[in-house]
Coordinates of C-alpha atoms and ligand atoms in Angstrom, one line a residue:
M1 CA 11.3 10.2 -14.8
T2 CA 12.1 7.6 -12.1
F3 CA 9.2 5.7 -10.6
A4 CA 9.6 4.4 -7.1
I5 CA 8.0 1.1 -6.1
L6 CA 7.9 0.9 -2.3
S7 CA 6.9 -2.0 0.0
A8 CA 7.4 -2.7 3.7
L9 CA 8.6 -6.3 3.4
P10 CA 10.8 -8.1 0.8
E11 CA 8.0 -10.6 0.1
E12 CA 5.7 -7.8 -1.0
Q13 CA 7.8 -7.0 -4.0
S14 CA 10.3 -9.9 -4.4
G15 CA 8.6 -11.1 -7.7
L16 CA 9.5 -7.7 -9.3
V17 CA 13.3 -7.8 -8.7
A18 CA 13.8 -10.7 -11.1
H19 CA 12.3 -8.5 -13.9
L20 CA 14.6 -5.6 -13.4
Q21 CA 17.1 -4.8 -16.2
H22 CA 20.5 -3.4 -15.3
P23 CA 19.8 -3.7 -11.5
E24 CA 22.1 -1.7 -9.3
Q25 CA 22.0 -1.7 -5.5
V26 CA 22.5 1.5 -3.6
A27 CA 22.7 1.7 0.2
R28 CA 21.1 4.8 1.8
A29 CA 19.6 5.6 5.2
G30 CA 20.3 2.1 6.5
R31 CA 18.3 0.5 3.6
T32 CA 19.1 -1.1 0.3
F33 CA 17.5 0.5 -2.8
T34 CA 17.6 -1.2 -6.2
R35 CA 17.7 0.9 -9.3
G36 CA 17.0 -0.5 -12.8
M37 CA 14.6 -0.5 -15.8
L38 CA 11.2 -2.2 -16.0
H39 CA 9.2 -2.0 -19.2
G40 CA 11.6 0.7 -20.5
Q41 CA 10.9 2.8 -17.4
P42 CA 13.6 3.8 -14.9
V43 CA 12.5 2.5 -11.5
V44 CA 13.8 2.3 -8.0
L45 CA 12.6 -0.5 -5.7
A46 CA 12.7 0.2 -2.0
L47 CA 11.9 -1.6 1.2
S48 CA 10.9 0.5 4.1
G49 CA 10.4 -2.0 6.9
I50 CA 7.3 -1.8 9.0
G51 CA 5.7 1.3 10.4
K52 CA 5.0 4.9 9.6
V53 CA 8.4 6.4 10.6
A54 CA 10.3 3.7 8.6
A55 CA 8.0 4.4 5.7
A56 CA 8.5 8.2 5.9
T57 CA 12.3 7.9 6.1
T58 CA 12.3 5.7 3.0
A59 CA 9.9 7.9 1.1
T60 CA 12.0 11.0 1.9
A61 CA 15.2 9.2 0.7
L62 CA 13.3 8.2 -2.5
V63 CA 12.5 11.8 -3.3
E64 CA 15.6 13.5 -2.0
H65 CA 18.3 11.1 -3.1
F66 CA 16.8 9.0 -5.9
G67 CA 14.7 11.9 -7.5
A68 CA 11.5 9.8 -7.5
A69 CA 8.9 11.5 -9.6
A70 CA 6.1 9.3 -8.3
I71 CA 5.8 6.7 -5.6
V72 CA 3.6 3.6 -5.7
F73 CA 3.2 1.4 -2.7
T74 CA 2.6 -2.3 -3.1
G75 CA 1.9 -4.6 -0.2
V76 CA -0.7 -6.2 2.0
A77 CA -3.3 -4.9 4.4
G78 CA -5.9 -6.2 6.8
G79 CA -9.5 -6.1 5.5
V80 CA -11.7 -4.0 7.8
G81 CA -14.6 -2.9 5.5
E82 CA -17.6 -5.3 5.2
G83 CA -17.0 -7.5 2.2
V84 CA -13.3 -6.9 2.0
Q85 CA -12.0 -10.4 2.1
V86 CA -8.6 -12.2 2.0
G87 CA -7.4 -12.3 -1.6
D88 CA -9.2 -9.1 -2.5
V89 CA -7.2 -6.1 -3.7
V90 CA -7.7 -2.5 -2.4
V91 CA -6.5 0.5 -4.4
A92 CA -6.3 3.4 -2.0
Q93 CA -8.4 6.5 -2.9
D94 CA -7.2 8.3 0.2
Y95 CA -5.4 7.7 3.5
L96 CA -5.9 8.5 7.1
Q97 CA -3.6 7.9 10.2
H98 CA -6.0 6.0 12.6
D99 CA -3.6 6.6 15.5
M100 CA -3.4 10.4 15.0
D101 CA -5.2 12.0 17.9
A102 CA -4.3 15.6 18.9
S103 CA -7.7 16.2 20.5
P104 CA -8.9 18.4 22.0
L105 CA -6.5 20.7 20.2
F106 CA -7.5 19.3 16.8
A107 CA -10.4 17.1 15.7
R108 CA -9.7 13.4 16.1
W109 CA -7.6 12.1 13.2
E110 CA -6.9 15.6 11.8
L111 CA -3.3 16.1 10.8
P112 CA -2.1 19.2 12.7
G113 CA -0.9 21.7 10.1
Y114 CA -2.8 20.1 7.2
A115 CA -6.4 21.0 8.3
R116 CA -7.7 17.6 7.3
A117 CA -7.7 14.0 8.3
R118 CA -7.6 12.4 4.8
L119 CA -4.9 12.7 2.2
A120 CA -5.9 11.9 -1.4
C121 CA -3.9 9.6 -3.6
D122 CA -3.1 10.7 -7.2
A123 CA -6.2 10.0 -9.3
H124 CA -4.4 9.3 -12.5
L125 CA -2.0 6.7 -11.1
S126 CA -4.8 5.2 -9.0
A127 CA -6.9 4.8 -12.2
H128 CA -4.1 2.8 -13.8
L129 CA -3.6 0.7 -10.7
L130 CA -7.3 -0.1 -10.6
E131 CA -7.1 -1.3 -14.2
A132 CA -4.0 -3.4 -13.5
A133 CA -5.6 -4.8 -10.3
G134 CA -8.7 -5.7 -12.2
A135 CA -6.7 -7.5 -14.9
C136 CA -4.6 -9.3 -12.3
V137 CA -7.7 -10.5 -10.3
S138 CA -9.4 -11.8 -13.5
S139 CA -6.2 -13.6 -14.7
A140 CA -5.8 -15.0 -11.1
R141 CA -9.2 -16.6 -11.5
G142 CA -8.2 -18.0 -14.8
H143 CA -4.6 -19.2 -14.7
F144 CA -2.3 -18.0 -12.1
D145 CA -4.3 -19.9 -9.6
L146 CA -4.2 -18.0 -6.4
N147 CA -7.1 -19.9 -4.8
Y148 CA -9.3 -16.8 -4.4
P149 CA -12.0 -17.4 -7.1
A150 CA -14.2 -14.7 -5.7
A151 CA -11.5 -12.0 -5.3
R152 CA -12.7 -8.4 -5.9
V153 CA -11.0 -5.1 -6.4
H154 CA -12.1 -2.2 -4.1
H155 CA -11.3 1.5 -4.2
G156 CA -11.6 3.7 -1.1
L157 CA -10.2 4.8 2.2
V158 CA -7.2 2.9 3.7
V159 CA -6.0 3.8 7.2
S160 CA -2.5 3.4 8.7
G161 CA -1.2 3.2 12.2
D162 CA 1.7 1.8 14.2
R163 CA -0.3 -1.2 15.3
F164 CA -0.9 -4.6 13.8
V165 CA -4.6 -5.0 14.3
S166 CA -5.2 -8.6 15.4
A167 CA -8.5 -8.7 17.2
A168 CA -12.0 -8.6 15.8
R169 CA -13.1 -6.3 18.6
E170 CA -10.4 -3.8 17.7
S171 CA -11.1 -3.9 14.0
D172 CA -14.9 -3.5 14.6
R173 CA -14.2 -0.5 16.9
L174 CA -11.9 1.1 14.3
R175 CA -14.5 0.7 11.6
Q176 CA -17.4 2.0 13.8
D177 CA -15.5 5.0 15.2
L178 CA -14.4 6.0 11.8
R179 CA -17.9 5.4 10.3
A180 CA -19.5 7.6 13.0
A181 CA -17.2 10.5 11.7
G182 CA -18.1 9.8 8.1
H183 CA -15.0 7.8 7.2
E184 CA -15.9 4.4 5.6
V185 CA -12.7 2.4 5.9
L186 CA -11.8 -0.6 3.7
A187 CA -8.4 -1.7 5.0
V188 CA -5.7 -1.1 7.6
E189 CA -2.0 -1.2 7.3
M190 CA 1.1 0.4 8.9
E191 CA 2.8 2.7 6.3
G192 CA 0.7 4.2 3.5
A193 CA -0.6 7.3 5.3
A194 CA 3.0 8.3 6.2
V195 CA 4.1 8.0 2.6
A196 CA 1.1 10.0 1.5
Q197 CA 2.1 12.8 3.8
V198 CA 5.7 12.9 2.6
C199 CA 4.5 12.9 -1.0
L200 CA 2.1 15.7 -0.3
D201 CA 4.9 17.7 1.4
Y202 CA 7.2 17.2 -1.7
G203 CA 4.4 17.5 -4.3
V204 CA 5.1 14.0 -5.6
P205 CA 2.2 11.9 -6.9
F206 CA 1.5 8.8 -4.7
A207 CA -0.7 5.8 -5.2
A208 CA -1.0 2.5 -3.4
V209 CA -2.3 -1.0 -4.0
R210 CA -2.8 -3.5 -1.1
T211 CA -3.8 -7.1 -1.3
I212 CA -5.8 -8.3 1.7
S213 CA -3.8 -10.8 3.7
D214 CA -6.1 -11.1 6.7
R215 CA -9.3 -9.7 8.2
A216 CA -7.5 -7.8 11.0
D217 CA -9.3 -10.2 13.4
D218 CA -8.3 -12.9 15.9
A219 CA -6.8 -15.0 13.1
A220 CA -4.8 -12.2 11.6
H221 CA -1.5 -13.3 13.2
V222 CA -1.8 -16.7 11.4
D223 CA -3.3 -15.5 8.1
F224 CA -0.9 -12.6 7.6
P225 CA 2.5 -14.5 7.5
L226 CA 1.0 -17.3 5.5
F227 CA -0.3 -14.9 2.9
V228 CA 2.9 -12.9 2.8
Q229 CA 5.0 -16.0 2.3
T230 CA 2.8 -17.7 -0.3
V231 CA 0.8 -15.2 -2.3
A232 CA 1.8 -11.5 -1.8
S233 CA 4.8 -11.3 -4.1
R234 CA 2.9 -12.9 -7.1
Y235 CA 0.1 -10.4 -6.8
A236 CA 2.6 -7.5 -6.6
E237 CA 4.6 -8.8 -9.5
H238 CA 1.5 -9.1 -11.8
M239 CA -0.1 -5.9 -10.8
V240 CA 3.0 -3.6 -10.8
L241 CA 4.2 -5.0 -14.1
A242 CA 0.8 -4.5 -15.7
F243 CA 0.7 -1.0 -14.2
L244 CA 4.1 0.0 -15.6
Q245 CA 3.3 -1.6 -18.9
K246 CA 0.1 0.6 -19.2
L247 CA 2.2 3.7 -18.3
S248 CA 4.9 2.9 -20.9
N249 CA 2.2 2.5 -23.6
L250 CA 0.8 6.0 -23.0
Ligands
LIG301 N1 -1.1 -5.3 7.3 C1 -1.6 -6.5 7.0 N2 -2.5 -6.9 7.9 C2 -2.5 -6.0 8.9 C3 -3.2 -5.8 10.1 N3 -4.1 -6.7 10.5 N4 -3.0 -4.7 10.8 C4 -2.1 -3.8 10.4 N5 -1.4 -3.9 9.3 C5 -1.6 -5.0 8.5

């Protein structure tokens, strides 16, 4: 059973590549995929690039060509929920496309053809990710020194759209509009909801873990690249390795 680990940017999973045994690179759909073994588990590491279409193409290739039996996304996101701070970790419970709007034909955010706005992540994989994220955050406090002593792990709704949210007004609006419709959003990014949809279409379990790189506010364009360059890969490395280790011990 091949596990796929998907990220948008190389920095979001670069720490993992060094741990791969028997790595083999395969070119497909204009991307480079790396197959190998991690903790005795066959895995394929993939980089989608940024945005929902790029993510959907990559997820489709993972299922169709690489036979991925599950996809786990690891990367960064902007914190939108109150109390979701830079350095925190969000494990997605479900996903919504915040730029989907086929109203008045369908309710705002509803996915035409799916009769709902939110797509759930796999509960079993998400429970393991939550454990791995919790262990990572506690050890970060202790010794791998990521400078976020108050980092917390959250579990809830993550939203995706083809927009880098970089203004406090926009982020507040997003949170308030979604809240008014009963959706309490924790974080925003640009790929996960597309991967969730592809995985639903193929019946492949999907889960996602996102480290908060910025607050999707007026400082996001500064905070995001700094976090991605300095911190993101170490979080991904620790969390994904702990996650795969838990699965291999089952
Ligand atoms: N990924 C990380 N930060 C983000 C932001 N502010 N908007 C969209 N995607 C992001």
